[in-house]
Amino acid sequence: MLDDGRIFLLGDPMPSAFDITAYHLFWFIKVNFENETNDFFPELSQPRLVSWFQRIAALGHGTSIDITAEEAFKIAKQVEPSAPNYID
Protein backbone atom coordinates (compact mmCIF):
# COMPACT_ATOMS: atom_id res chain seq x y z
CA MET A 1 0.00 0.00 0.00
CA LEU A 2 1.45 3.34 -1.13
CA ASP A 3 4.62 1.58 -2.32
CA ASP A 4 4.32 3.43 -5.62
CA GLY A 5 5.09 6.77 -3.95
CA ARG A 6 1.58 8.14 -3.51
CA ILE A 7 1.08 10.19 -0.36
CA PHE A 8 -2.68 9.64 -0.30
CA LEU A 9 -4.60 6.53 -1.34
CA LEU A 10 -6.12 7.82 -4.58
CA GLY A 11 -2.91 9.52 -5.66
CA ASP A 12 -4.24 13.05 -5.27
CA PRO A 13 -2.14 15.77 -3.61
CA MET A 14 -4.88 16.16 -0.99
CA PRO A 15 -6.60 13.48 1.10
CA SER A 16 -9.96 12.17 -0.07
CA ALA A 17 -12.98 10.74 1.70
CA PHE A 18 -11.42 7.36 0.93
CA ASP A 19 -8.35 8.28 3.01
CA ILE A 20 -10.52 9.40 5.91
CA THR A 21 -12.62 6.23 5.76
CA ALA A 22 -9.58 3.95 5.60
CA TYR A 23 -7.89 5.89 8.40
CA HIS A 24 -10.74 5.16 10.78
CA LEU A 25 -10.51 1.44 10.07
CA PHE A 26 -6.76 1.42 10.78
CA TRP A 27 -7.24 3.67 13.82
CA PHE A 28 -9.82 1.24 15.24
CA ILE A 29 -7.45 -1.70 14.79
CA LYS A 30 -4.46 0.13 16.29
CA VAL A 31 -6.38 1.47 19.29
CA ASN A 32 -8.37 -1.64 20.15
CA PHE A 33 -5.83 -4.32 19.27
CA GLU A 34 -2.55 -2.55 20.00
CA ASN A 35 -0.81 -5.65 21.38
CA GLU A 36 -1.93 -7.86 18.49
CA THR A 37 -1.35 -5.34 15.69
CA ASN A 38 2.27 -6.28 14.98
CA ASP A 39 1.53 -10.01 15.05
CA PHE A 40 -1.66 -10.07 12.99
CA PHE A 41 -1.33 -6.88 10.91
CA PRO A 42 2.40 -6.34 10.25
CA GLU A 43 1.46 -4.30 7.16
CA LEU A 44 0.31 -1.50 9.48
CA SER A 45 3.96 -0.96 10.46
CA GLN A 46 5.19 -0.28 6.93
CA PRO A 47 6.95 3.12 6.89
CA ARG A 48 4.84 4.58 4.06
CA LEU A 49 1.63 3.50 5.75
CA VAL A 50 2.79 4.89 9.09
CA SER A 51 3.60 8.22 7.38
CA TRP A 52 0.18 8.24 5.69
CA PHE A 53 -1.49 7.48 9.03
CA GLN A 54 0.35 10.41 10.64
CA ARG A 55 -0.61 12.76 7.78
CA ILE A 56 -4.29 11.89 8.13
CA ALA A 57 -4.15 12.15 11.93
CA ALA A 58 -2.57 15.61 11.60
CA LEU A 59 -5.69 16.85 9.80
CA GLY A 60 -7.40 16.95 13.17
CA HIS A 61 -11.10 17.37 13.77
CA GLY A 62 -11.52 21.01 12.82
CA THR A 63 -13.15 23.61 15.00
CA SER A 64 -16.77 23.41 15.99
CA ILE A 65 -19.08 26.13 17.20
CA ASP A 66 -22.48 25.89 18.81
CA ILE A 67 -25.28 27.25 16.62
CA THR A 68 -29.02 26.87 16.57
CA ALA A 69 -30.91 24.86 13.98
CA GLU A 70 -32.21 28.13 12.54
CA GLU A 71 -28.66 29.46 12.10
CA ALA A 72 -27.61 26.22 10.42
CA PHE A 73 -30.50 26.41 7.95
CA LYS A 74 -29.69 30.05 7.19
CA ILE A 75 -26.07 29.13 6.39
CA ALA A 76 -27.14 26.11 4.32
CA LYS A 77 -29.51 28.22 2.22
CA GLN A 78 -26.65 30.57 1.28
CA VAL A 79 -24.36 27.84 -0.03
CA GLU A 80 -24.20 27.03 -3.73
CA PRO A 81 -24.14 23.29 -4.44
CA SER A 82 -21.07 21.94 -6.19
CA ALA A 83 -20.97 19.33 -8.91
CA PRO A 84 -20.09 15.85 -7.64
CA ASN A 85 -16.65 14.43 -8.40
CA TYR A 86 -16.69 10.89 -9.71
CA ILE A 87 -13.90 8.34 -9.71
CA ASP A 88 -13.32 6.68 -13.08
PDB file of C-alpha atoms in Angstrom:
ATOM      1  CA  MET A   1       0.000   0.000   0.000  1.00  0.00           C
ATOM      2  CA  LEU A   2       1.448   3.338  -1.131  1.00  0.00           C
ATOM      3  CA  ASP A   3       4.620   1.577  -2.318  1.00  0.00           C
ATOM      4  CA  ASP A   4       4.320   3.434  -5.619  1.00  0.00           C
ATOM      5  CA  GLY A   5       5.093   6.769  -3.948  1.00  0.00           C
ATOM      6  CA  ARG A   6       1.575   8.144  -3.513  1.00  0.00           C
ATOM      7  CA  ILE A   7       1.084  10.194  -0.359  1.00  0.00           C
ATOM      8  CA  PHE A   8      -2.680   9.636  -0.302  1.00  0.00           C
ATOM      9  CA  LEU A   9      -4.604   6.529  -1.338  1.00  0.00           C
ATOM     10  CA  LEU A  10      -6.123   7.822  -4.581  1.00  0.00           C
ATOM     11  CA  GLY A  11      -2.905   9.523  -5.659  1.00  0.00           C
ATOM     12  CA  ASP A  12      -4.244  13.054  -5.266  1.00  0.00           C
ATOM     13  CA  PRO A  13      -2.139  15.768  -3.607  1.00  0.00           C
ATOM     14  CA  MET A  14      -4.879  16.159  -0.985  1.00  0.00           C
ATOM     15  CA  PRO A  15      -6.605  13.478   1.105  1.00  0.00           C
ATOM     16  CA  SER A  16      -9.963  12.170  -0.074  1.00  0.00           C
ATOM     17  CA  ALA A  17     -12.979  10.737   1.701  1.00  0.00           C
ATOM     18  CA  PHE A  18     -11.424   7.358   0.926  1.00  0.00           C
ATOM     19  CA  ASP A  19      -8.350   8.281   3.011  1.00  0.00           C
ATOM     20  CA  ILE A  20     -10.521   9.400   5.909  1.00  0.00           C
ATOM     21  CA  THR A  21     -12.617   6.227   5.764  1.00  0.00           C
ATOM     22  CA  ALA A  22      -9.576   3.945   5.601  1.00  0.00           C
ATOM     23  CA  TYR A  23      -7.887   5.895   8.402  1.00  0.00           C
ATOM     24  CA  HIS A  24     -10.740   5.157  10.779  1.00  0.00           C
ATOM     25  CA  LEU A  25     -10.505   1.437  10.075  1.00  0.00           C
ATOM     26  CA  PHE A  26      -6.757   1.421  10.776  1.00  0.00           C
ATOM     27  CA  TRP A  27      -7.241   3.666  13.815  1.00  0.00           C
ATOM     28  CA  PHE A  28      -9.820   1.244  15.237  1.00  0.00           C
ATOM     29  CA  ILE A  29      -7.453  -1.696  14.793  1.00  0.00           C
ATOM     30  CA  LYS A  30      -4.455   0.133  16.292  1.00  0.00           C
ATOM     31  CA  VAL A  31      -6.376   1.473  19.291  1.00  0.00           C
ATOM     32  CA  ASN A  32      -8.373  -1.640  20.155  1.00  0.00           C
ATOM     33  CA  PHE A  33      -5.834  -4.317  19.266  1.00  0.00           C
ATOM     34  CA  GLU A  34      -2.549  -2.554  19.998  1.00  0.00           C
ATOM     35  CA  ASN A  35      -0.813  -5.645  21.375  1.00  0.00           C
ATOM     36  CA  GLU A  36      -1.931  -7.857  18.492  1.00  0.00           C
ATOM     37  CA  THR A  37      -1.352  -5.345  15.690  1.00  0.00           C
ATOM     38  CA  ASN A  38       2.270  -6.276  14.976  1.00  0.00           C
ATOM     39  CA  ASP A  39       1.528 -10.008  15.047  1.00  0.00           C
ATOM     40  CA  PHE A  40      -1.663 -10.066  12.994  1.00  0.00           C
ATOM     41  CA  PHE A  41      -1.326  -6.882  10.912  1.00  0.00           C
ATOM     42  CA  PRO A  42       2.399  -6.344  10.249  1.00  0.00           C
ATOM     43  CA  GLU A  43       1.463  -4.303   7.165  1.00  0.00           C
ATOM     44  CA  LEU A  44       0.314  -1.500   9.476  1.00  0.00           C
ATOM     45  CA  SER A  45       3.956  -0.960  10.464  1.00  0.00           C
ATOM     46  CA  GLN A  46       5.188  -0.280   6.925  1.00  0.00           C
ATOM     47  CA  PRO A  47       6.953   3.119   6.886  1.00  0.00           C
ATOM     48  CA  ARG A  48       4.844   4.576   4.059  1.00  0.00           C
ATOM     49  CA  LEU A  49       1.627   3.503   5.749  1.00  0.00           C
ATOM     50  CA  VAL A  50       2.790   4.893   9.095  1.00  0.00           C
ATOM     51  CA  SER A  51       3.599   8.224   7.380  1.00  0.00           C
ATOM     52  CA  TRP A  52       0.182   8.241   5.694  1.00  0.00           C
ATOM     53  CA  PHE A  53      -1.490   7.476   9.028  1.00  0.00           C
ATOM     54  CA  GLN A  54       0.348  10.405  10.644  1.00  0.00           C
ATOM     55  CA  ARG A  55      -0.606  12.762   7.777  1.00  0.00           C
ATOM     56  CA  ILE A  56      -4.286  11.888   8.133  1.00  0.00           C
ATOM     57  CA  ALA A  57      -4.153  12.150  11.933  1.00  0.00           C
ATOM     58  CA  ALA A  58      -2.573  15.612  11.600  1.00  0.00           C
ATOM     59  CA  LEU A  59      -5.689  16.850   9.795  1.00  0.00           C
ATOM     60  CA  GLY A  60      -7.397  16.947  13.167  1.00  0.00           C
ATOM     61  CA  HIS A  61     -11.097  17.367  13.765  1.00  0.00           C
ATOM     62  CA  GLY A  62     -11.520  21.007  12.822  1.00  0.00           C
ATOM     63  CA  THR A  63     -13.151  23.608  15.004  1.00  0.00           C
ATOM     64  CA  SER A  64     -16.774  23.406  15.990  1.00  0.00           C
ATOM     65  CA  ILE A  65     -19.083  26.135  17.199  1.00  0.00           C
ATOM     66  CA  ASP A  66     -22.483  25.890  18.810  1.00  0.00           C
ATOM     67  CA  ILE A  67     -25.281  27.248  16.620  1.00  0.00           C
ATOM     68  CA  THR A  68     -29.019  26.869  16.575  1.00  0.00           C
ATOM     69  CA  ALA A  69     -30.907  24.864  13.980  1.00  0.00           C
ATOM     70  CA  GLU A  70     -32.212  28.127  12.536  1.00  0.00           C
ATOM     71  CA  GLU A  71     -28.662  29.464  12.102  1.00  0.00           C
ATOM     72  CA  ALA A  72     -27.606  26.217  10.424  1.00  0.00           C
ATOM     73  CA  PHE A  73     -30.503  26.410   7.955  1.00  0.00           C
ATOM     74  CA  LYS A  74     -29.690  30.050   7.186  1.00  0.00           C
ATOM     75  CA  ILE A  75     -26.073  29.131   6.391  1.00  0.00           C
ATOM     76  CA  ALA A  76     -27.136  26.111   4.322  1.00  0.00           C
ATOM     77  CA  LYS A  77     -29.505  28.220   2.219  1.00  0.00           C
ATOM     78  CA  GLN A  78     -26.649  30.571   1.283  1.00  0.00           C
ATOM     79  CA  VAL A  79     -24.360  27.837  -0.028  1.00  0.00           C
ATOM     80  CA  GLU A  80     -24.202  27.025  -3.728  1.00  0.00           C
ATOM     81  CA  PRO A  81     -24.144  23.287  -4.439  1.00  0.00           C
ATOM     82  CA  SER A  82     -21.068  21.943  -6.192  1.00  0.00           C
ATOM     83  CA  ALA A  83     -20.968  19.332  -8.911  1.00  0.00           C
ATOM     84  CA  PRO A  84     -20.092  15.846  -7.644  1.00  0.00           C
ATOM     85  CA  ASN A  85     -16.649  14.433  -8.402  1.00  0.00           C
ATOM     86  CA  TYR A  86     -16.688  10.893  -9.710  1.00  0.00           C
ATOM     87  CA  ILE A  87     -13.903   8.339  -9.711  1.00  0.00           C
ATOM     88  CA  ASP A  88     -13.324   6.684 -13.078  1.00  0.00           C
TER      89      ASP A  88
END
